[in-house]
Structure formats: C-alpha cells, structure tokens
Amino acid sequence: MAANRMVYMPLGGAGEIGMNLYVYGFGPKGREQLIIVDAGVMFSDMETTPGIDLILPDFSWLEERRQRVMGVFVTHAHEDHLGALGYLHRRVKVPIYARRFTASICQRKLDAEGFGTSSIQMVRDLTTAIEAGPFRVKFVPITHSVPEASALIIESPGGLVLHTGDFKIDEKPLIGEAFDSGIWQRLSKEGISALVCDSTNVFFDREGRSESTIGPALADLFTSVKGAIAATTFASNVSRVRQIAQQAVECGRSVVLLGAAMHRMVGAAVESGVIDDFPKCVDPSEAVRLPRNRLLLLTTGSQGEPRAATAQLSNGKFRGFQLVPGDIVVISSRTIPGNERAVARVVNRFSASGVKVIEDHRELYHVSGHANRQDLTRMQRLLKPKMVVPMHGEHRHLTEHAELAASNGFHSEIVANGSMLDIGRRKIIADYSDQVGRNYLDGNEIISFDTGIVRDRLRMAREGVVMVAVTFGRRQVETEISVRSIGIGNGHDKQTDQLVAETVQACIGQLEMREGPDAVERQIAVAIRRGISHAVGKKPVVRVILSGY
C-alpha cells in the first residue's frame, strides 16, 4: 500500500503579487484528496495585456482532479484572493467556506456567474472546525486591511499547517479582532509542521503602525484644505474608508461615495454587521450643489485603474464633479508593484490641471495591511514551526523571506507556482509548472495566455496594421485593390496606402495563377511587410482577403 503524504502546491501567488491560489492534499501519491485556499485574480494593464479585463489562474490542473477536491477556503475579501471564485466554481463545483463578511463578497462573485446561494458555507472563527475529507480546517482571526481576515489551521494525519493569508500584527485595529499573541502561543504547542506565510512586506524593516493612528493626521489635513477633497483607497479597506468618512463629517464635510466597488464594499460591511456607524452619505446629484469646502469624495481607483472614479476625475468631469485648483486628492494607499505607471498617469493629469495630489510617501494617511520583517520574525518565534514556506510575493520576496527565516533559525523552502512540496519530508517532490499558467478574461470569454491574442495586440500597437482586399477580374487590369492602414507612420495618408497598393500590384504581376489562394495571400503579405519595412522601418500585422481568384 502506498504511503500517505501531505502536500502543498501554489497555482498562483508564489512568484507574483496577486492571483493567489493554493492547494493542499493528503493521501497516497496521485490519489490525494485536495482542498483549495483562495482563488484570486490579477489586473491587466495596457502595456503588457492590452484589452484584457482580468488575469486568472489556469484551473486545468484542478479540473482534471475535481473529483478529489473537497472544498475551497477563502481567507479574506480581497480581489487577489477571491476575484476568480466564480470562474473556478464553473469548473470545480465544491463547497466554499468563508467567514461572514468574506462570504457576502463571495456570494456576489457567484451571483455574477449565475450560481445560487447553496455553495457558500459561512463559518465562525476558531469555534468551528470544518471537516473536508481528511482535513480539519479552522479559521483564525488575524489583522489585515479588510474585515474578518483569517489565517487557516489546516490539519490532517500528515501534519498541521498554519496558512497565514494576508496579515499584519495590529493590536489596536478599528474594525475586527486585535492580534492576540495568546492564540498563536497556544497553537505553537500543537506542533506546526509548516508556516505558510505572507511575504509582501518582507523588505520593510521599520516598525509597523496601527490603523488607529491615521485619524488625527486625516483631521489635520481635512481642516487645512479650502477646496474640495477627493480621497481614494482600496474600497475593501472599510476601516480606512470609515475613518476617512468620519473625519470628514467631523470637519463639516459631506461624504459622497464614487465608484461601484466603494458602494459594494460599504454595503456588504453594513449588511454583515461588520460596521454599524458608517456616516450618512450624500447622493452625487445633491452633492454637486454643495460648496466645495463642504465636500469630500470617497473614490475608487487608488491603483490608477483607468475606469475607476479617481482616473475619471483626473480626465475631467465625472458624475457632475470636476476638481479644480485649490482642491486636493489624497491617495491613502501604497502603490502595488507594477501599478506605478498607471498611478503616475493619474497624478500627472491632476497636476496638469492644478490639483494637488498627496501621495503620502511619509505614510501619514496610510498604513500597510501586510507584515513587515519585525512582524514576520515575531510570528515565526511565536509559532516555532518546523518549516517556513514563503508565499504571496514575487520571487525576490520569497527569497528574502526564506533568508529571514534562516537567520531566525528556521528551515525554509521556496515553493514556486506548480511545484509540489511534501510537508512531512520538507522537500519539493514534483514539478507541474508546465501545466500551470494563467488565463485571460477577454470580454465574456476566458482564453489561454498562449493563444497569441495578447501578442498580436502588442504587435499591432508597436508596428501597426494593414488590411488589403484584392478583387480579381477576368483580366489583370480589372483587378481592384483596396487598402486600409492604421498606425504606420503617416498611416492614413494616401502616400502610405499608395505604397501598399503598388506593392500588391507588383506582387500580383509576378504570381503564377496555379498557386492556391492561401499561398497567394501569404506572398502578398510578405511583400507588404518588406515594402513597409524598407520605407518606414515597421513590420505591421497584415491581413489580405482575396475574392474572385
């Protein structure tokens, strides 16, 4: 009989910040029963993934083993941890477990995909142990920048794992449970086989601050501003959103929520009972008539998202509001690596219109929701695990975290996406990286990253496009050539299109008519690319359509 083993494998989130998806298994080799922790997304950008709505993990590995999947456990309500839940549920339909606030956001994801309410199992914290095949899973309250974030105790006959999810050590949070050292000390006595731990802030060694320290700084800022204020932060950070709103009201300002996510998250927090004292907000249609010095806009889009409220305001008027010199924008969040250009574009547009932007480089109006080096060290020493497994971070974060663990006297293993770790043996035992990748949500369709669509779009953006329709008559002189070029030097000039038409005509004159239409299309396309490359130094995407051939 094959020996049982407990394994861990990330399918996203280990080598990137975002798209978190982790798998645990227990059983004989190749027959392990599995559970999933989180199912998140990454956001696209025009530089690398033009036209793509979302980037999703590739679920193929799980779909092939769906009969062995026992459930999905969601640690908290951030998009990079649950944004792909509805798409996963299409392929692997199993129970989904989450705490109250997270469950309400999970349900919205399933509603968007047409699923009912029966799949979501709302759980309490440590008082509830969920049986999922050979696993017993408990949700442990932990502090983060979203309500009711949880670590997971994952126990099987093969060992006990503490999966932190995203966390920080905050003993005075404004919403949610304070960090309780006693809980973690008691857990350490049970013997932790592996601490699978957030790595996002491993490079930050300065002492962390509590969310409760932000209020006075916000009050001072709001009092000093003579014009309107727009404040943007992650909508899911309802503690921050509430603080901003409360301080604004105390300073005599009316609060307006702008952006669907802001309404959605505040609504979910109120409905689930996480907050019961959110200030009354003013409808935009009424607020546009208020004096500017009595107005605070709470906006989505702290990461420069082009369709979010903050970016829309930077472009001019949005929902009747327009920021002018004397107004300010406060970005109460840290820019996620990779989003720097998008944020800079928004900031520069505001700057050009005379609106001051406070990016908070001194972190007066923002504190991170992720553990810094001191927090990570404290967690390791509290739990005393047999092994530390860094997760949630780019490879440089994972490596730095492993080195930190070693300096604290703990064995560590770096487990990249697609690598399988045997937790008991503390070693990598398989590599499925060739089966693990990412998919793109393109409109309503999910496409594989290797289909070439993104590559074609990037090439069209760099090199331009030429479309040619050739209609053959009975004689060569009756052939009609129609050309449309886009993005090639003076792409719409008659001179460029004339160059293409002449190139096509010359190519047709040299054709041997016994060749098939596919071969003719290829020859014409090659001739066009060569001609344009010689003339303007571009190698465009060329599409040729033949008729009457």
Coordinates of C-alpha atoms in Angstrom, one line a residue:
M1 CA 0.0 0.0 0.0
A2 CA 1.3 3.4 -1.0
A3 CA 2.2 5.7 1.9
N4 CA 0.1 8.8 2.6
R5 CA 1.6 12.2 2.4
M6 CA 0.5 15.8 3.0
V7 CA 1.4 18.1 0.1
Y8 CA 1.3 21.8 -0.7
M9 CA 1.3 23.4 -4.2
P10 CA 0.6 27.0 -5.2
L11 CA -1.1 27.5 -8.6
G12 CA -0.8 31.3 -8.3
G13 CA 0.6 33.9 -5.8
A14 CA 4.1 32.4 -5.4
G15 CA 6.2 34.4 -7.8
E16 CA 3.8 37.3 -8.3
I17 CA 1.7 39.6 -6.1
G18 CA -1.9 38.7 -6.9
M19 CA -3.8 35.7 -8.3
N20 CA -3.5 33.7 -5.1
L21 CA -4.5 30.1 -5.4
Y22 CA -3.0 27.4 -3.1
V23 CA -3.7 23.6 -3.0
Y24 CA -3.2 21.2 -0.1
G25 CA -3.5 17.5 -0.4
F26 CA -3.4 14.3 1.7
G27 CA -3.3 10.7 0.7
P28 CA -1.3 8.2 -1.5
K29 CA 0.7 9.6 -4.4
G30 CA -1.6 10.6 -7.2
R31 CA -4.7 9.9 -5.2
E32 CA -4.5 12.7 -2.6
Q33 CA -7.7 14.4 -1.6
L34 CA -7.4 18.1 -2.1
I35 CA -8.6 21.4 -0.7
I36 CA -8.1 24.9 -2.2
V37 CA -7.2 28.1 -0.4
D38 CA -8.3 31.3 -2.2
A39 CA -8.9 31.9 -5.8
G40 CA -7.8 35.4 -6.8
V41 CA -7.1 37.5 -9.9
M42 CA -4.5 39.9 -11.2
F43 CA -5.4 43.1 -13.0
S44 CA -4.2 43.8 -16.5
D45 CA -2.5 46.8 -18.0
M46 CA -2.3 48.3 -21.4
E47 CA 1.5 47.9 -21.6
T48 CA 1.6 44.1 -21.2
T49 CA -2.0 42.8 -21.6
P50 CA -4.0 45.3 -23.8
G51 CA -7.7 44.8 -23.9
I52 CA -7.7 42.1 -21.2
D53 CA -10.2 42.5 -18.3
L54 CA -8.6 40.2 -15.7
I55 CA -5.8 37.7 -15.4
L56 CA -6.9 34.4 -13.9
P57 CA -5.1 31.3 -12.7
D58 CA -5.2 28.3 -15.0
F59 CA -7.7 25.9 -13.4
S60 CA -6.8 22.9 -15.7
W61 CA -4.7 21.0 -13.1
L62 CA -7.6 21.2 -10.6
E63 CA -10.3 20.5 -13.2
E64 CA -8.6 17.2 -14.1
R65 CA -8.7 16.3 -10.4
R66 CA -12.0 17.8 -9.5
Q67 CA -13.4 14.6 -8.1
R68 CA -10.8 14.7 -5.4
V69 CA -11.4 18.4 -4.4
M70 CA -13.2 18.6 -1.1
G71 CA -13.7 22.4 -0.8
V72 CA -12.5 25.9 -1.2
F73 CA -11.5 28.0 1.8
V74 CA -11.3 31.8 1.4
T75 CA -9.1 33.7 3.8
H76 CA -10.4 37.3 3.1
A77 CA -12.3 39.6 0.8
H78 CA -9.6 41.0 -1.5
E79 CA -9.9 40.5 -5.3
D80 CA -6.5 38.9 -5.4
H81 CA -7.8 36.2 -3.1
L82 CA -11.4 35.7 -4.3
G83 CA -11.8 37.5 -7.6
A84 CA -11.6 34.3 -9.6
L85 CA -14.0 32.4 -7.4
G86 CA -17.0 32.4 -9.8
Y87 CA -14.8 31.2 -12.7
L88 CA -13.3 28.4 -10.6
H89 CA -16.8 27.4 -9.5
R90 CA -17.8 26.8 -13.1
R91 CA -15.1 24.1 -13.3
V92 CA -14.8 22.8 -9.8
K93 CA -18.1 23.0 -8.1
V94 CA -17.5 22.2 -4.4
P95 CA -18.5 23.9 -1.1
I96 CA -16.9 27.3 -0.4
Y97 CA -16.1 28.2 3.2
A98 CA -15.6 31.8 4.5
R99 CA -16.4 34.0 7.4
R100 CA -19.4 36.3 7.4
F101 CA -18.1 39.4 5.6
T102 CA -16.0 37.4 3.2
A103 CA -18.9 35.1 2.5
S104 CA -21.1 38.1 1.5
I105 CA -18.5 39.1 -1.1
C106 CA -18.0 35.5 -2.3
Q107 CA -21.8 35.3 -2.9
R108 CA -21.6 38.4 -5.1
K109 CA -19.0 36.7 -7.2
L110 CA -21.2 33.6 -7.6
D111 CA -24.2 35.7 -8.3
A112 CA -22.4 37.4 -11.1
E113 CA -21.8 33.9 -12.7
G114 CA -25.4 32.8 -12.2
F115 CA -24.9 30.5 -9.2
G116 CA -27.3 30.2 -6.2
T117 CA -26.6 30.6 -2.5
S118 CA -26.2 26.9 -1.7
S119 CA -22.5 26.8 -2.4
I120 CA -21.4 29.3 0.3
Q121 CA -20.9 27.9 3.8
M122 CA -20.5 30.8 6.3
V123 CA -18.3 29.8 9.3
R124 CA -17.4 31.2 12.6
D125 CA -13.8 31.5 13.8
L126 CA -11.9 29.1 16.0
T127 CA -15.1 27.7 17.4
T128 CA -15.9 25.8 14.1
A129 CA -13.8 23.0 12.6
I130 CA -14.7 22.2 9.0
E131 CA -14.3 18.5 8.0
A132 CA -13.2 18.3 4.4
G133 CA -12.1 14.7 3.5
P134 CA -9.0 14.0 5.6
F135 CA -8.7 17.7 6.6
R136 CA -9.9 19.7 9.6
V137 CA -9.8 23.4 8.9
K138 CA -10.3 26.3 11.4
F139 CA -10.4 30.0 10.7
V140 CA -8.2 32.0 13.0
P141 CA -8.9 35.8 13.2
I142 CA -6.0 37.8 12.0
T143 CA -5.5 41.5 11.3
H144 CA -5.4 42.8 7.8
S145 CA -6.8 45.8 5.8
V146 CA -10.1 44.1 5.3
P147 CA -12.7 43.0 7.9
E148 CA -12.6 39.5 9.2
A149 CA -9.4 38.4 7.6
S150 CA -8.4 34.9 8.7
A151 CA -5.4 32.6 8.9
L152 CA -6.2 28.9 8.5
I153 CA -5.3 26.0 10.7
I154 CA -5.1 23.0 8.2
E155 CA -4.8 19.7 10.0
S156 CA -4.5 16.2 8.5
P157 CA -2.9 12.9 9.6
G158 CA 0.2 14.2 7.8
G159 CA 0.7 17.3 9.9
L160 CA -0.6 20.7 10.9
V161 CA -0.1 23.8 8.7
L162 CA -0.7 27.4 9.6
H163 CA -1.6 29.3 6.4
T164 CA -1.5 33.0 7.3
G165 CA -3.3 34.5 4.4
D166 CA -2.5 38.2 4.2
F167 CA -1.8 39.7 7.6
K168 CA -0.1 42.2 9.9
I169 CA 0.3 42.4 13.6
D170 CA -2.1 45.2 14.8
E171 CA -3.1 45.1 18.5
K172 CA -5.5 48.1 18.1
P173 CA -7.4 47.8 14.9
L174 CA -10.5 49.9 14.5
I175 CA -12.5 47.1 12.9
G176 CA -12.1 43.4 13.5
E177 CA -10.2 41.4 16.1
A178 CA -7.0 42.6 17.6
F179 CA -3.9 40.4 17.2
D180 CA -3.9 38.1 20.2
S181 CA -0.4 36.6 20.9
G182 CA -2.1 34.0 23.3
I183 CA -3.9 32.3 20.4
W184 CA -0.6 31.8 18.5
Q185 CA 1.3 30.7 21.5
R186 CA -1.3 28.0 22.2
L187 CA -1.2 26.9 18.5
S188 CA 2.6 26.5 18.8
K189 CA 2.1 23.9 21.4
E190 CA 0.2 21.7 18.9
G191 CA 3.3 21.5 16.8
I192 CA 3.3 23.4 13.5
S193 CA 4.6 21.3 10.6
A194 CA 4.8 24.4 8.3
L195 CA 4.1 28.1 8.5
V196 CA 2.9 29.1 5.0
C197 CA 3.3 32.8 5.3
D198 CA 2.6 36.2 3.5
S199 CA 5.8 37.7 2.1
T200 CA 4.6 41.0 0.6
N201 CA 6.3 43.4 3.0
V202 CA 9.4 41.4 3.8
F203 CA 11.7 44.2 2.6
F204 CA 10.2 46.7 5.1
D205 CA 12.1 46.7 8.3
R206 CA 10.7 49.8 10.0
E207 CA 8.2 49.4 12.8
G208 CA 4.6 49.0 11.7
R209 CA 1.8 51.2 12.7
S210 CA -1.8 50.5 13.7
E211 CA -4.7 51.6 11.6
S212 CA -5.9 53.6 14.6
T213 CA -3.0 56.1 14.2
I214 CA -4.3 57.6 11.0
G215 CA -7.3 59.6 12.2
P216 CA -5.6 62.6 13.8
A217 CA -3.4 63.2 10.6
L218 CA -6.5 63.0 8.4
A219 CA -8.3 65.5 10.6
D220 CA -5.4 68.0 10.4
L221 CA -5.3 67.6 6.7
F222 CA -9.0 68.0 6.1
T223 CA -9.2 71.1 8.3
S224 CA -6.4 72.8 6.3
V225 CA -8.0 72.4 2.9
K226 CA -10.1 75.3 1.5
G227 CA -11.5 73.5 -1.6
A228 CA -13.0 70.1 -2.3
I229 CA -11.2 66.8 -1.3
A230 CA -11.1 63.5 -3.1
A231 CA -9.7 60.6 -1.1
T232 CA -9.0 57.3 -2.7
T233 CA -8.1 54.0 -1.1
F234 CA -8.9 50.3 -1.5
A235 CA -12.7 50.0 -1.2
S236 CA -12.2 46.7 0.7
N237 CA -10.4 48.6 3.4
V238 CA -13.6 49.6 5.1
S239 CA -11.9 50.5 8.3
R240 CA -9.9 53.2 6.3
V241 CA -13.0 54.2 4.3
R242 CA -14.9 54.6 7.5
Q243 CA -12.1 56.6 9.1
I244 CA -11.9 59.0 6.2
A245 CA -15.7 59.4 6.2
Q246 CA -15.9 60.0 9.9
Q247 CA -13.1 62.6 9.9
A248 CA -14.7 64.4 7.0
V249 CA -18.0 64.6 8.8
E250 CA -16.3 65.9 12.0
C251 CA -14.7 68.6 9.8
G252 CA -18.0 69.7 8.5
R253 CA -17.9 68.0 5.1
S254 CA -20.5 65.9 3.4
V255 CA -19.3 62.5 2.1
V256 CA -20.0 61.1 -1.4
L257 CA -19.2 57.6 -2.5
L258 CA -18.0 57.4 -6.1
G259 CA -17.3 54.0 -7.7
A260 CA -19.2 50.7 -7.8
A261 CA -16.7 48.9 -5.6
M262 CA -17.0 51.6 -2.9
H263 CA -20.8 51.2 -2.7
R264 CA -20.5 47.4 -2.8
M265 CA -17.9 47.1 0.0
V266 CA -19.6 49.6 2.3
G267 CA -22.9 47.9 1.7
A268 CA -21.5 44.5 2.4
A269 CA -19.9 45.7 5.7
V270 CA -23.1 47.2 6.9
E271 CA -25.3 44.2 5.8
S272 CA -23.0 41.7 7.5
G273 CA -22.8 43.8 10.7
V274 CA -19.1 44.5 10.5
I275 CA -19.8 48.2 10.9
D276 CA -23.0 49.9 12.2
D277 CA -21.9 53.5 12.4
F278 CA -20.9 54.5 8.9
P279 CA -21.7 58.2 8.3
K280 CA -24.6 59.1 6.2
C281 CA -23.6 59.8 2.6
V282 CA -24.9 62.3 0.2
D283 CA -26.2 61.3 -3.3
P284 CA -24.0 62.8 -6.1
S285 CA -27.0 64.6 -7.6
E286 CA -27.5 66.5 -4.4
A287 CA -23.8 67.0 -3.5
V288 CA -22.9 68.8 -6.8
R289 CA -24.8 71.8 -5.3
L290 CA -22.8 71.9 -2.1
P291 CA -20.0 74.5 -1.5
R292 CA -16.6 73.0 -2.4
N293 CA -15.2 73.4 1.1
R294 CA -18.0 71.2 2.4
L295 CA -17.4 68.3 0.1
L296 CA -15.3 65.0 0.4
L297 CA -15.4 62.4 -2.4
L298 CA -14.5 58.9 -1.4
T299 CA -13.3 57.4 -4.7
T300 CA -12.2 54.0 -6.1
G301 CA -9.0 53.7 -8.1
S302 CA -6.1 54.1 -5.8
Q303 CA -4.0 51.9 -8.2
G304 CA -4.6 54.1 -11.2
E305 CA -7.3 51.9 -12.7
P306 CA -8.4 53.7 -15.9
R307 CA -12.1 53.1 -15.5
A308 CA -12.3 53.8 -11.7
A309 CA -13.6 57.1 -10.3
T310 CA -10.2 58.7 -9.5
A311 CA -8.9 58.3 -13.0
Q312 CA -12.3 59.6 -14.4
L313 CA -12.0 62.7 -12.2
S314 CA -8.4 63.2 -13.5
N315 CA -9.7 63.2 -17.0
G316 CA -12.2 66.0 -16.3
K317 CA -15.8 65.8 -15.1
F318 CA -17.3 62.6 -13.5
R319 CA -20.8 62.3 -12.2
G320 CA -21.1 66.1 -12.3
F321 CA -17.9 66.7 -10.2
Q322 CA -14.8 68.4 -11.5
L323 CA -11.7 69.1 -9.4
V324 CA -10.0 72.5 -9.9
P325 CA -7.0 74.4 -8.4
G326 CA -7.5 74.6 -4.7
D327 CA -8.9 71.1 -4.4
I328 CA -6.7 68.2 -3.3
V329 CA -6.6 64.4 -3.9
V330 CA -5.4 62.2 -1.1
I331 CA -4.1 58.7 -2.1
S332 CA -4.5 56.7 1.1
S333 CA -2.8 53.5 0.0
R334 CA 0.6 52.2 -1.2
T335 CA 1.1 51.5 -4.9
I336 CA 1.3 47.8 -5.6
P337 CA 4.4 46.9 -7.6
G338 CA 3.6 47.0 -11.3
N339 CA 1.0 49.8 -10.9
E340 CA 3.5 52.7 -10.7
R341 CA 2.9 53.9 -14.3
A342 CA -0.9 53.8 -14.0
V343 CA -0.8 55.8 -10.8
A344 CA 1.7 58.3 -12.2
R345 CA -0.6 59.0 -15.2
V346 CA -3.5 59.9 -13.0
V347 CA -1.3 62.0 -10.7
N348 CA 0.2 63.9 -13.7
R349 CA -3.2 64.6 -15.1
F350 CA -4.4 66.1 -11.8
S351 CA -1.1 68.1 -11.6
A352 CA -1.6 69.5 -15.1
S353 CA -5.0 70.8 -14.1
G354 CA -3.6 72.5 -11.0
V355 CA -5.0 70.0 -8.5
K356 CA -2.6 69.0 -5.7
V357 CA -2.1 65.3 -5.1
I358 CA -0.9 63.9 -1.8
E359 CA 0.7 60.5 -2.5
D360 CA 1.6 60.0 1.2
H361 CA 5.3 59.0 0.8
R362 CA 5.7 59.6 4.5
E363 CA 2.7 57.3 5.3
L364 CA 0.8 59.8 7.4
Y365 CA -2.5 58.8 5.9
H366 CA -1.9 55.1 5.2
V367 CA -0.5 52.1 7.0
S368 CA 0.2 48.8 5.3
G369 CA -2.0 45.7 5.9
H370 CA 0.9 43.3 5.4
A371 CA 3.5 42.0 7.9
N372 CA 6.9 43.7 7.9
R373 CA 10.1 42.0 8.8
Q374 CA 9.5 42.5 12.5
D375 CA 6.0 41.0 12.3
L376 CA 7.3 38.0 10.3
T377 CA 10.0 37.4 12.9
R378 CA 7.6 37.7 15.7
M379 CA 5.2 35.2 14.0
Q380 CA 8.0 32.7 13.4
R381 CA 9.1 32.9 17.1
L382 CA 5.5 32.6 18.4
L383 CA 4.7 29.5 16.3
K384 CA 8.1 27.8 16.2
P385 CA 7.3 25.9 13.0
K386 CA 9.4 23.0 11.7
M387 CA 9.5 24.8 8.4
V388 CA 8.6 28.3 6.9
V389 CA 7.2 28.4 3.4
P390 CA 7.1 31.9 1.9
M391 CA 4.0 32.7 -0.3
H392 CA 2.3 35.8 -1.7
G393 CA 5.1 37.6 -3.4
E394 CA 7.4 37.9 -6.3
H395 CA 10.4 35.6 -6.3
R396 CA 12.6 38.2 -4.7
H397 CA 10.1 38.5 -1.9
L398 CA 10.0 34.7 -1.4
T399 CA 13.9 34.5 -1.4
E400 CA 14.2 37.3 1.1
H401 CA 11.6 35.7 3.3
A402 CA 13.4 32.4 3.2
E403 CA 16.7 34.1 4.2
L404 CA 14.9 35.9 7.1
A405 CA 13.6 32.6 8.3
A406 CA 17.1 31.1 8.1
S407 CA 18.5 34.0 10.1
N408 CA 15.9 33.3 12.8
G409 CA 17.0 29.6 12.9
F410 CA 14.1 28.1 10.9
H411 CA 14.3 25.7 7.9
S412 CA 12.6 27.2 4.8
E413 CA 11.5 26.0 1.4
I414 CA 10.8 28.2 -1.6
V415 CA 7.9 26.7 -3.4
A416 CA 7.1 28.3 -6.8
N417 CA 3.9 28.1 -8.7
G418 CA 3.5 24.5 -10.0
S419 CA 6.0 23.0 -7.5
M420 CA 4.7 20.4 -5.1
L421 CA 6.1 20.3 -1.5
D422 CA 6.0 17.2 0.6
I423 CA 5.3 18.8 4.0
G424 CA 6.4 15.8 6.1
R425 CA 9.7 15.3 4.2
R426 CA 10.2 19.1 3.8
K427 CA 11.3 18.8 0.2
I428 CA 10.0 19.5 -3.3
I429 CA 8.8 16.3 -4.9
A430 CA 7.2 17.2 -8.2
D431 CA 7.1 20.0 -10.8
Y432 CA 3.9 20.7 -12.6
S433 CA 5.0 24.1 -13.8
D434 CA 4.4 23.2 -17.5
Q435 CA 0.8 22.6 -16.6
V436 CA 0.3 25.7 -14.5
G437 CA -0.1 29.1 -16.1
R438 CA -2.6 31.9 -16.4
N439 CA -5.7 32.6 -18.4
Y440 CA -7.2 35.9 -19.6
L441 CA -10.7 37.2 -19.3
D442 CA -11.3 38.9 -22.6
G443 CA -14.8 40.4 -22.6
N444 CA -17.0 37.4 -21.8
E445 CA -14.5 34.8 -22.9
I446 CA -11.7 33.1 -21.0
I447 CA -8.7 32.5 -23.2
S448 CA -5.4 30.8 -22.6
F449 CA -2.3 33.1 -22.4
D450 CA -0.6 31.2 -25.2
T451 CA -3.4 31.7 -27.8
G452 CA -1.4 34.7 -29.2
I453 CA -4.2 37.2 -28.9
V454 CA -2.2 39.4 -26.5
R455 CA 0.9 39.0 -28.6
D456 CA -1.0 40.1 -31.7
R457 CA -2.4 43.2 -29.9
L458 CA 1.0 44.2 -28.7
R459 CA 2.4 43.8 -32.2
M460 CA -0.4 45.8 -33.7
A461 CA 0.3 48.6 -31.1
R462 CA 4.0 48.6 -31.9
E463 CA 4.0 48.0 -35.7
G464 CA 0.6 48.9 -37.0
V465 CA -1.9 47.1 -39.1
V466 CA -2.5 46.9 -42.9
M467 CA -5.7 45.4 -44.3
V468 CA -5.9 44.7 -48.1
A469 CA -8.8 43.4 -50.1
V470 CA -8.0 42.2 -53.6
T471 CA -10.8 41.5 -56.1
F472 CA -9.6 39.7 -59.3
G473 CA -11.3 40.5 -62.6
R474 CA -11.2 38.3 -65.7
R475 CA -8.1 40.2 -66.8
Q476 CA -5.3 41.5 -64.6
V477 CA -6.1 45.1 -65.5
E478 CA -9.5 44.7 -64.0
T479 CA -8.1 43.7 -60.5
E480 CA -9.3 46.1 -57.7
I481 CA -7.1 46.7 -54.7
S482 CA -8.5 48.3 -51.5
V483 CA -6.1 49.3 -48.7
R484 CA -6.6 50.4 -45.1
S485 CA -3.5 51.0 -43.0
I486 CA -3.6 52.0 -39.3
G487 CA -0.7 53.1 -37.0
I488 CA 2.1 53.1 -39.5
G489 CA 3.9 56.4 -39.6
N490 CA 1.5 58.6 -41.5
G491 CA -0.8 55.7 -41.5
H492 CA -3.8 57.3 -43.0
D493 CA -2.0 59.3 -45.7
K494 CA -2.7 58.5 -49.3
Q495 CA 1.1 58.1 -49.8
T496 CA 1.3 55.2 -47.4
D497 CA -1.7 53.4 -48.9
Q498 CA -0.5 54.1 -52.4
L499 CA 2.8 52.4 -51.5
V500 CA 0.9 49.3 -50.3
A501 CA -1.3 49.3 -53.4
E502 CA 1.7 49.5 -55.7
T503 CA 3.4 46.7 -53.8
V504 CA 0.4 44.5 -54.1
Q505 CA 0.0 45.2 -57.8
A506 CA 3.7 44.3 -58.4
C507 CA 3.3 41.1 -56.4
I508 CA 0.2 40.1 -58.4
G509 CA 2.0 40.7 -61.7
Q510 CA 4.6 38.1 -60.6
L511 CA 2.1 35.4 -59.4
E512 CA 1.7 32.1 -61.1
M513 CA -2.1 31.7 -61.1
R514 CA -1.9 27.9 -60.4
E515 CA -1.0 28.7 -56.8
G516 CA -3.8 28.4 -54.3
P517 CA -5.4 31.4 -52.5
D518 CA -3.7 30.7 -49.2
A519 CA -0.2 30.8 -50.8
V520 CA -1.1 34.0 -52.7
E521 CA -2.3 35.7 -49.5
R522 CA 1.0 34.8 -47.8
Q523 CA 3.1 36.1 -50.7
I524 CA 1.2 39.4 -50.8
A525 CA 1.5 39.8 -47.0
V526 CA 5.3 39.2 -47.1
A527 CA 5.7 41.7 -49.9
I528 CA 3.7 44.3 -48.0
R529 CA 5.8 43.8 -44.8
R530 CA 9.0 44.1 -46.8
G531 CA 7.9 47.2 -48.6
I532 CA 6.8 49.0 -45.4
S533 CA 9.9 47.9 -43.5
H534 CA 12.1 49.4 -46.2
A535 CA 10.0 52.6 -46.4
V536 CA 9.3 53.4 -42.7
G537 CA 11.0 50.7 -40.6
K538 CA 7.9 48.9 -39.5
K539 CA 6.7 45.3 -39.8
P540 CA 3.0 45.6 -39.5
V541 CA 0.3 42.9 -39.0
V542 CA -1.0 42.3 -42.5
R543 CA -4.4 40.8 -43.4
V544 CA -5.1 40.0 -47.0
I545 CA -8.5 39.0 -48.4
L546 CA -8.9 37.6 -51.9
S547 CA -12.1 37.4 -53.9
G548 CA -12.7 36.3 -57.5
Y549 CA -9.4 34.4 -57.6

